[in-house]
Tab-separated table of C-alpha atoms in Angstrom:
chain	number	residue	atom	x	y	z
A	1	UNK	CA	-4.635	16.354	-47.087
A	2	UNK	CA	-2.212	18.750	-48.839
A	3	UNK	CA	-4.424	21.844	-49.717
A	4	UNK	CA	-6.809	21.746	-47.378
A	5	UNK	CA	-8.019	24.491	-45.085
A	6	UNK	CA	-9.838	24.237	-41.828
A	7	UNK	CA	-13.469	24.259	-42.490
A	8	UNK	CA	-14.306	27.025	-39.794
A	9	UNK	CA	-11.577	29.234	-40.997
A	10	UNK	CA	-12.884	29.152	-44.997
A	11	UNK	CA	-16.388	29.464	-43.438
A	12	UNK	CA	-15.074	32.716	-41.895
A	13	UNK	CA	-14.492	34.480	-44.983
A	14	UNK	CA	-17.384	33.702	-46.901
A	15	UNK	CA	-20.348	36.076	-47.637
A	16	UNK	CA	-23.439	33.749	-47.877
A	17	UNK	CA	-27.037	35.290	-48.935
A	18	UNK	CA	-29.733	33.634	-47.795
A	19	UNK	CA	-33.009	34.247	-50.191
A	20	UNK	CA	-36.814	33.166	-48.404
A	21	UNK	CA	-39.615	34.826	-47.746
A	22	UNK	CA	-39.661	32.709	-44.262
A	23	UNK	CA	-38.110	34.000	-41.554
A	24	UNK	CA	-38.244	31.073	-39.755
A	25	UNK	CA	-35.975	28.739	-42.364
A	26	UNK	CA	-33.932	32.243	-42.899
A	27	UNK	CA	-32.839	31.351	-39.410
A	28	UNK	CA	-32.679	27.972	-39.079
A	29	UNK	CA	-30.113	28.288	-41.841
A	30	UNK	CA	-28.378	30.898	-40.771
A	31	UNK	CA	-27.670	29.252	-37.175
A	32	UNK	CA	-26.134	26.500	-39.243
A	33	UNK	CA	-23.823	28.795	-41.344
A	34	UNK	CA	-23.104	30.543	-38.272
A	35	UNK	CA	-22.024	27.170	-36.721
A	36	UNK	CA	-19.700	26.360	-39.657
A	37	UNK	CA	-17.918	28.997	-38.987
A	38	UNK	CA	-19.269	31.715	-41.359
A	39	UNK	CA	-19.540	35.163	-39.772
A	40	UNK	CA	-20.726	37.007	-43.151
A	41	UNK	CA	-24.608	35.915	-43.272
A	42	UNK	CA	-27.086	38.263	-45.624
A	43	UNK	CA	-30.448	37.670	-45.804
A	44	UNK	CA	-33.332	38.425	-48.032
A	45	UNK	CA	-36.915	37.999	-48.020
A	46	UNK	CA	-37.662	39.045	-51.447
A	47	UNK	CA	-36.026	38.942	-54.918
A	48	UNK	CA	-36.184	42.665	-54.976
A	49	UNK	CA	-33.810	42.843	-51.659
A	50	UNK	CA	-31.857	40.176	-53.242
A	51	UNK	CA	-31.389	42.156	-56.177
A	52	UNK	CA	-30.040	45.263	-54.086
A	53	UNK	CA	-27.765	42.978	-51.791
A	54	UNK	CA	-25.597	41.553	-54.638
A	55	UNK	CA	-25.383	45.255	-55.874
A	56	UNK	CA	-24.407	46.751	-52.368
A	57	UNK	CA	-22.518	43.150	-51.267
A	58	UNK	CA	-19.867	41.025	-52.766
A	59	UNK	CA	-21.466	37.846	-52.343
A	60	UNK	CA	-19.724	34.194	-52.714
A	61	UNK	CA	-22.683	32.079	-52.714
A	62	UNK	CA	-26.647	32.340	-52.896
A	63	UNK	CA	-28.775	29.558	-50.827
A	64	UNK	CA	-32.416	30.395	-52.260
A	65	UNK	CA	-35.955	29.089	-51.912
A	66	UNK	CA	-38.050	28.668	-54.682
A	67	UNK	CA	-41.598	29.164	-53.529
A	68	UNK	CA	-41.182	32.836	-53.097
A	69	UNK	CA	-43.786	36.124	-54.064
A	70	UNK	CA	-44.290	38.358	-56.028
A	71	UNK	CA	-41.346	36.772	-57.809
A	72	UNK	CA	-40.365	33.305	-56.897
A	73	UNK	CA	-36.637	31.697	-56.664
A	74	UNK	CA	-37.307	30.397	-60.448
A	75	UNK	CA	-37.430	33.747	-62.336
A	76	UNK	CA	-34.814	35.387	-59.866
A	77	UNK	CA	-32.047	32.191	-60.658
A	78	UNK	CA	-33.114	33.333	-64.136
A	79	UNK	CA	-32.397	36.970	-63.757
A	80	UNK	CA	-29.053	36.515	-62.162
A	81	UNK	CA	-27.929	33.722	-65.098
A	82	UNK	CA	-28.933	37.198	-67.584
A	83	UNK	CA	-25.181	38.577	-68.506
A	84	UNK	CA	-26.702	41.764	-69.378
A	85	UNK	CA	-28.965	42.403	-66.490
A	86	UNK	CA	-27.323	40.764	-63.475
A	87	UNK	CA	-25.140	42.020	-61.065
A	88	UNK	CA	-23.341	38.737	-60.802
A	89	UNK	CA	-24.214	35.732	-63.479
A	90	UNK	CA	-21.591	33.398	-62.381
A	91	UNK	CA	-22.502	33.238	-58.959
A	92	UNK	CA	-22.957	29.930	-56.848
A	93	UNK	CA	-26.944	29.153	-56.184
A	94	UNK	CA	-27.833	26.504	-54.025
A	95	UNK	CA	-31.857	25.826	-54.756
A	96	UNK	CA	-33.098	25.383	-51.354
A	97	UNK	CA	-36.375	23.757	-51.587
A	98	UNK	CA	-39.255	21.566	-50.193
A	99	UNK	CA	-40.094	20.748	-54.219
A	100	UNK	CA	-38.202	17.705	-54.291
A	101	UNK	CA	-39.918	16.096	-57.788
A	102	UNK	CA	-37.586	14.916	-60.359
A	103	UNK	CA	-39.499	17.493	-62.678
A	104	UNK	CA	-38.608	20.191	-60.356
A	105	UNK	CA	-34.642	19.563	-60.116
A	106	UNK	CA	-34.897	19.157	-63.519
A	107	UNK	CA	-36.565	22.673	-64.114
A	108	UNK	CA	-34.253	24.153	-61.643
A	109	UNK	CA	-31.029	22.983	-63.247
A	110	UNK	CA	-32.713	23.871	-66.508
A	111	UNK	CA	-32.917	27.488	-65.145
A	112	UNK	CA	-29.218	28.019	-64.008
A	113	UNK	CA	-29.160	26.712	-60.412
A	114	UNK	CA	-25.665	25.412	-58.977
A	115	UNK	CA	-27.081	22.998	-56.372
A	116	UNK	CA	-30.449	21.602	-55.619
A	117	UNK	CA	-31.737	20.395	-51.762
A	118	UNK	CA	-34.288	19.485	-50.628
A	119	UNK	CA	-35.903	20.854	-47.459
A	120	UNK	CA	-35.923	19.436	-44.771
A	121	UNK	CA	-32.400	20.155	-44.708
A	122	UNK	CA	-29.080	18.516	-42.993
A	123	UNK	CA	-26.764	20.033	-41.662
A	124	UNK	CA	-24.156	18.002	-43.595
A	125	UNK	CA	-25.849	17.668	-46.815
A	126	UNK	CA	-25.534	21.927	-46.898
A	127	UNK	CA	-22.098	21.687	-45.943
A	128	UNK	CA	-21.439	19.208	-49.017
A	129	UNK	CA	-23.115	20.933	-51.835
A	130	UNK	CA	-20.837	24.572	-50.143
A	131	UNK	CA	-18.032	22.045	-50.491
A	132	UNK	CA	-18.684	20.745	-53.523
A	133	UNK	CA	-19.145	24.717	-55.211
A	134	UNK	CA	-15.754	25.429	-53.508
A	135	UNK	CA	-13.280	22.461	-54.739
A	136	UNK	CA	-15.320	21.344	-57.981
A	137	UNK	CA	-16.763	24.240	-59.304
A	138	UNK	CA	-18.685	23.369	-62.366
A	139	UNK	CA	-17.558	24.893	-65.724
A	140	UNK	CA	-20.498	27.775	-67.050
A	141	UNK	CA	-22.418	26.698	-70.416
A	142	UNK	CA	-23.820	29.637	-72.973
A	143	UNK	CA	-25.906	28.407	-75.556
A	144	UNK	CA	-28.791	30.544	-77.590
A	145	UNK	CA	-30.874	28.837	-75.131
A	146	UNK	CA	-28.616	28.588	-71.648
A	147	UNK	CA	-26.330	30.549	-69.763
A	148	UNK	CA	-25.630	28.335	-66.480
A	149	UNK	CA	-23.521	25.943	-64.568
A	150	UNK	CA	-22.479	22.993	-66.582
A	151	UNK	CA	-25.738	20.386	-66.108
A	152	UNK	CA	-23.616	17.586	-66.861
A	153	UNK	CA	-22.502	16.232	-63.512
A	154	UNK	CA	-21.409	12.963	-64.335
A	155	UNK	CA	-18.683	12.342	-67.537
A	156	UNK	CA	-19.014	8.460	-67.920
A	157	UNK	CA	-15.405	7.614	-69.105
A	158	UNK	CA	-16.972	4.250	-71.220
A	159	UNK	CA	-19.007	6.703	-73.420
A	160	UNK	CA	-18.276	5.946	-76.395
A	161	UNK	CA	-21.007	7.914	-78.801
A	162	UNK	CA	-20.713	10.993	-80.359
A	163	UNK	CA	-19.838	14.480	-78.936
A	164	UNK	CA	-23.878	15.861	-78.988
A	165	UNK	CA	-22.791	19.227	-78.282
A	166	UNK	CA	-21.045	20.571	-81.074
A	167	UNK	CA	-18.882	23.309	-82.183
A	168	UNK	CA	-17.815	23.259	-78.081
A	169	UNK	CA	-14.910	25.479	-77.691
A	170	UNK	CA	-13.198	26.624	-74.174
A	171	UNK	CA	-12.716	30.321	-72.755
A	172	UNK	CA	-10.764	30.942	-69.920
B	1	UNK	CA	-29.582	17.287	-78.932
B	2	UNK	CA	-31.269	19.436	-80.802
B	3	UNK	CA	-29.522	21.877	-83.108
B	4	UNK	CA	-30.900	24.653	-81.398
B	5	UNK	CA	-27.882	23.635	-78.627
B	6	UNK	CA	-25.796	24.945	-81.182
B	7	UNK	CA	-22.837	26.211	-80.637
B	8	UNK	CA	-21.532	25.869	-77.270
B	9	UNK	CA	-19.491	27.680	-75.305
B	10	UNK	CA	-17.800	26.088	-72.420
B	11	UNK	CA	-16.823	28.842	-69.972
B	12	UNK	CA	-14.506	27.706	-67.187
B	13	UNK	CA	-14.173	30.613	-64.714
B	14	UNK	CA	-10.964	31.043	-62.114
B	15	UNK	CA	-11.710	29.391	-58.941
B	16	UNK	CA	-12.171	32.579	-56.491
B	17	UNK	CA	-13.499	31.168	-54.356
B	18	UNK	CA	-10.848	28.097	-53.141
B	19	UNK	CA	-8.604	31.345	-53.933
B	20	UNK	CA	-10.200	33.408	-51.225
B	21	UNK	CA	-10.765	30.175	-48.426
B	22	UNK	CA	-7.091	29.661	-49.040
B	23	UNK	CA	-7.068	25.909	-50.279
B	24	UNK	CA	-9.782	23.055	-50.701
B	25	UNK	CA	-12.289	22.135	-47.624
B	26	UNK	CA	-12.483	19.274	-46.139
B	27	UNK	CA	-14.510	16.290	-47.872
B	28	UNK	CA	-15.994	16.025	-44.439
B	29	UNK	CA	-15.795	18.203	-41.257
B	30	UNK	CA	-17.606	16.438	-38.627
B	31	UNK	CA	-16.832	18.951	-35.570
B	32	UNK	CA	-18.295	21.478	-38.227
B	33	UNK	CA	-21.451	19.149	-38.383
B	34	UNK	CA	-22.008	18.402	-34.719
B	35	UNK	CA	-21.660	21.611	-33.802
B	36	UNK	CA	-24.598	23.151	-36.077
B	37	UNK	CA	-26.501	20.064	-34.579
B	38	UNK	CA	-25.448	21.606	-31.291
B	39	UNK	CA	-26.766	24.917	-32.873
B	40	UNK	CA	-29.675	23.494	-33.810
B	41	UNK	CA	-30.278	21.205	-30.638
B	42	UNK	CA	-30.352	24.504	-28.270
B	43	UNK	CA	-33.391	25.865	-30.220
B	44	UNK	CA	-35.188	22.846	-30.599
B	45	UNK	CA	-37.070	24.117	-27.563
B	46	UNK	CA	-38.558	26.681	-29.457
B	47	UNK	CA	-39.676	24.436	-31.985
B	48	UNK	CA	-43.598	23.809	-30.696
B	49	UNK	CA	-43.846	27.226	-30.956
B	50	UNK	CA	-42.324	28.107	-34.065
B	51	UNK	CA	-44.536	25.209	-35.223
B	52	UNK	CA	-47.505	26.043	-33.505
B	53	UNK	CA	-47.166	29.587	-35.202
B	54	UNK	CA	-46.586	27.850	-38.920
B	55	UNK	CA	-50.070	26.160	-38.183
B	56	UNK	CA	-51.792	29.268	-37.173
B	57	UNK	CA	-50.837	30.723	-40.584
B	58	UNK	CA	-52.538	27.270	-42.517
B	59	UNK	CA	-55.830	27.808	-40.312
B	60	UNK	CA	-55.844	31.333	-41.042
B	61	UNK	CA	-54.944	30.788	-44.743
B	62	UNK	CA	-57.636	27.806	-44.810
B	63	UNK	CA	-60.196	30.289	-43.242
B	64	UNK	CA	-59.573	32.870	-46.187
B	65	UNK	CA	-59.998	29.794	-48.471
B	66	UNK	CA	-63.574	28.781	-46.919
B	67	UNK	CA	-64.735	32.345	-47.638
B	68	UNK	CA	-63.591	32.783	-50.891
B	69	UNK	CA	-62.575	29.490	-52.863
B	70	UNK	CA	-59.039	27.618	-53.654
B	71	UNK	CA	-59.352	29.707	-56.866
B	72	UNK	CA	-56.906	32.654	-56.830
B	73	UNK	CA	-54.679	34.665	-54.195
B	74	UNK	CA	-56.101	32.654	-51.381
B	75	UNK	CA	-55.846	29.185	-52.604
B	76	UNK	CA	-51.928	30.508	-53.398
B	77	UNK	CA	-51.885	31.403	-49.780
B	78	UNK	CA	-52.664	28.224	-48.838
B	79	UNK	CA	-50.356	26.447	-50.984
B	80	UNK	CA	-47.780	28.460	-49.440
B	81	UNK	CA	-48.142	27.733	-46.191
B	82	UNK	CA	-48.444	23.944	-46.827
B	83	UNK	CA	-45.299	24.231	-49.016
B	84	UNK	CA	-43.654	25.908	-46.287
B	85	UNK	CA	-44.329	23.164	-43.358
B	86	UNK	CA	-43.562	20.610	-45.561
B	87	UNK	CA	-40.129	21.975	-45.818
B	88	UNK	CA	-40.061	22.877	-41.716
B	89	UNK	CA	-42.265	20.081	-40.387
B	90	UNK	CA	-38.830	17.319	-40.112
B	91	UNK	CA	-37.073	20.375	-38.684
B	92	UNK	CA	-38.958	21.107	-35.834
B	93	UNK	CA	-39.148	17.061	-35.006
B	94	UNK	CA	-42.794	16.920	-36.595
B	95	UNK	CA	-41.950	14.480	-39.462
B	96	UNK	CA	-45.691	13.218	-39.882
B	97	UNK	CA	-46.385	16.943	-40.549
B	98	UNK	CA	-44.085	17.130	-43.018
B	99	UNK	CA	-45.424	14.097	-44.798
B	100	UNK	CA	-49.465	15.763	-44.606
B	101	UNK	CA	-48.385	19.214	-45.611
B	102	UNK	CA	-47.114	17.477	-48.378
B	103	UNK	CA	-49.687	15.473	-49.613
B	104	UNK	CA	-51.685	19.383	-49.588
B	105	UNK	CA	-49.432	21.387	-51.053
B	106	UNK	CA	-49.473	18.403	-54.010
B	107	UNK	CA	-52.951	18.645	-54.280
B	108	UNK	CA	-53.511	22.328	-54.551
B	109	UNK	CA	-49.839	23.579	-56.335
B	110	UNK	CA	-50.986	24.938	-59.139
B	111	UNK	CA	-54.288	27.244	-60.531
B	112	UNK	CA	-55.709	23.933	-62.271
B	113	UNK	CA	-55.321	21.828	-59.364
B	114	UNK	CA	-56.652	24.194	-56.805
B	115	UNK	CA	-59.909	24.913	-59.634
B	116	UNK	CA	-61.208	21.627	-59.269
B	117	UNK	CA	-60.016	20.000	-56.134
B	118	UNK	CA	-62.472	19.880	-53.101
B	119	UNK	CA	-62.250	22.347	-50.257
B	120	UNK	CA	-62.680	19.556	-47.558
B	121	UNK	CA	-59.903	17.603	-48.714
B	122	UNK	CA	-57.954	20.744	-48.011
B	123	UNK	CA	-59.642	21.456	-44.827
B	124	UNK	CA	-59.206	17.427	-43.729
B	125	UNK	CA	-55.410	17.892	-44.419
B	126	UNK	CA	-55.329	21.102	-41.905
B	127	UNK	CA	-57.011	20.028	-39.725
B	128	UNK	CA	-55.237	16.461	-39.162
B	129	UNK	CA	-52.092	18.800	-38.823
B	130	UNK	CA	-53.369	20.732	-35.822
B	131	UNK	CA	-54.487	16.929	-34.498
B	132	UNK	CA	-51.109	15.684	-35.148
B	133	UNK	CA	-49.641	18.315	-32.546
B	134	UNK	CA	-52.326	18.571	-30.100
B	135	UNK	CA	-52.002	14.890	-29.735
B	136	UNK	CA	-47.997	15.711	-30.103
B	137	UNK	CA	-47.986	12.481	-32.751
B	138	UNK	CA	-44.848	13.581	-34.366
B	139	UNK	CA	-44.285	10.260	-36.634
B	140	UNK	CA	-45.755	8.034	-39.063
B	141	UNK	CA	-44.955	5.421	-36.523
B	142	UNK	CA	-48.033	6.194	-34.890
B	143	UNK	CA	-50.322	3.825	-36.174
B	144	UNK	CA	-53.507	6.573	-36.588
B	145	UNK	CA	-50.988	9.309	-37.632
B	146	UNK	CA	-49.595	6.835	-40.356
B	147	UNK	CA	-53.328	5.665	-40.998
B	148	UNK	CA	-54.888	9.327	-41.412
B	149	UNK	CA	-51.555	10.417	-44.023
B	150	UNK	CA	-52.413	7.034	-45.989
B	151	UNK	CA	-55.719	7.971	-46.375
B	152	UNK	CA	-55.076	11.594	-46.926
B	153	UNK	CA	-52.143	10.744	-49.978
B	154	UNK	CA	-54.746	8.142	-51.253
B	155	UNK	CA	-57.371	10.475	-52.064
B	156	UNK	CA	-54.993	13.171	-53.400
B	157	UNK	CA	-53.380	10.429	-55.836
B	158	UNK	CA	-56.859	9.786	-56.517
B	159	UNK	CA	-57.925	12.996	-57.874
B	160	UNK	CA	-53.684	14.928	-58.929
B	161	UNK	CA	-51.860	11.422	-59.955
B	162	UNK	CA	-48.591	10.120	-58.534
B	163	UNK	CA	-45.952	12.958	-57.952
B	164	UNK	CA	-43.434	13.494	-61.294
């Protein structure tokens, strides 16, 4: 198709950060990264060392766990959706997660996250949600309560009520 | 929605990122996929260890918890472990692990669970882990491994309520 790059050769140039406090996952994800092609892989056991990559690293994409201490991957998507305190608000955050409760991808959205999975992971559900942040990248939402990826995935095109978000304007 | 929603502002940020790949990626790359299986295939020999290792941390994190409660640090220890295998179990070709570190890190996530829940629920769950790869019963199609994780998710539902 018209547009499209090799997959291995976009993988190439991305800088990925990988955010758990287990090693073990750390690398089972990284050896799949690496096999897609990407040869910039960060990782980070702790929000505080994520926190100090994005500030030393210009990084494309986060894939975080949740279930992390002393701060878990909740409050850090949190931090990094704060415009005045983050490094990078906008960036891409894949929740990477054995949580897989409806309440849970519901919280996480709620919070700012891009993507949600659900450990145990596939190899080609990872490389859909990358693909998915690279050719539909969802439009950013601030309300007085939300700054975040748009958490409308779906536009129904026979919805016919009324707009519930009002005064919606566009930025560029 | 509520009119604390309002207003909006709908922020639609250049796409950098197609920018810097040079163009779209494929909707599917399937060389891409098999070769992280590949990847992942050549360390799949490591994976009774890594497992192995996973389950020494529950024991030792289920030892902590007989000395001093599910209440506090340690019971959070434990939770984290469980939470952990459940994510690694289907990984490492243990999917019956998966499925009973599951069913324990529902029944002691939080504070109030883990304040009222019994120990030896906790300690059966551990325990039938360390069974399930002694005996190297890696699915629920084993008829005791599917047996003991009914039983297991039974009482848990019993005492936490159906997952949300």
């Amino acid at each position: 198709m018209a547009g499209e790059v090799e997959a291995a050769n976009a993988f190439s140039k991305l800088r990925i950060l990988i955010v758990d406090d287990n090693a073990a996952m750390r690398g089972l994800v990284r050896t799949v990264l690496s096999a897609f092609g990407c040869e910039w892989i960060f990782e980070a056991a702790t929000a505080q060392h994520c926190l100090a990559t994005l500030r030393q690293e210009p990084i494309d994409l986060i894939i975080m766990d949740w279930k992390m201490s002393p701060v878990d991957g909740l409050t850090l998507v949190r931090m990094l959706r704060s415009q005045e305190k983050s490094p990078c608000p906008f960036v891409p955050i894949i929740m990477l997660t054995a949580y897989t409760e409806t309440s849970k991808v519901r919280e996480a959205r709620d919070a700012g996250v891009t993507e949600f999975m659900a450990k145990p992971f596939a190899s080609d559900s990872l490389y859909l949600r990358i693909q998915t942040i690279v050719n539909r990248p969802r439009s950013f939402v601030r309300t007085k309560e939300f700054f975040g990826p748009d958490r409308r995935r779906l536009k129904p095109k026979d919805y016919e009520g009324p707009e519930r978000r009002e005064d919606e304007y566009q930025t560029a | 929605m509520s009119s604390r929603e309002k207003p909006i502002e709908i922020i639609t940020p250049p796409n950098m990122l197609r920018v810097k790949v040079g163009g779209r990626l494929p909707a599917a790359d399937p060389e891409a996929i098999a070769r992280a299986e590949k990847a992942l295939d050549q360390l799949s020999g490591e994976f009774g260890n890594w497992l192995g290792q996973e389950v020494d941390k529950l024991e030792a994190a289920l030892k902590d918890v007989k000395t001093h409660g599910l209440a506090g640090d340690h019971g959070d220890a434990l939770f984290t472990v469980a939470h952990d295998l459940r994510g690694l179990g289907s990984t490492y070709e243990f999917p019956l692990v998966t499925r009973i570190a599951a069913s324990l890190a529902r029944l002691i996530e939080t504070p109030e669970k883990r304040s009222t829940v019994p120990t030896p629920l906790a300690e059966a769950h551990v325990h039938t882990i360390r069974a399930a790869l002694i005996q190297n019963i890696r699915t629920d199609q084993d008829p005791v491994g599917r047996q003991l994780a009914e039983e297991l998710e039974t009482r848990v539902v019993a005492l936490v309520g159906e997952p949300t």
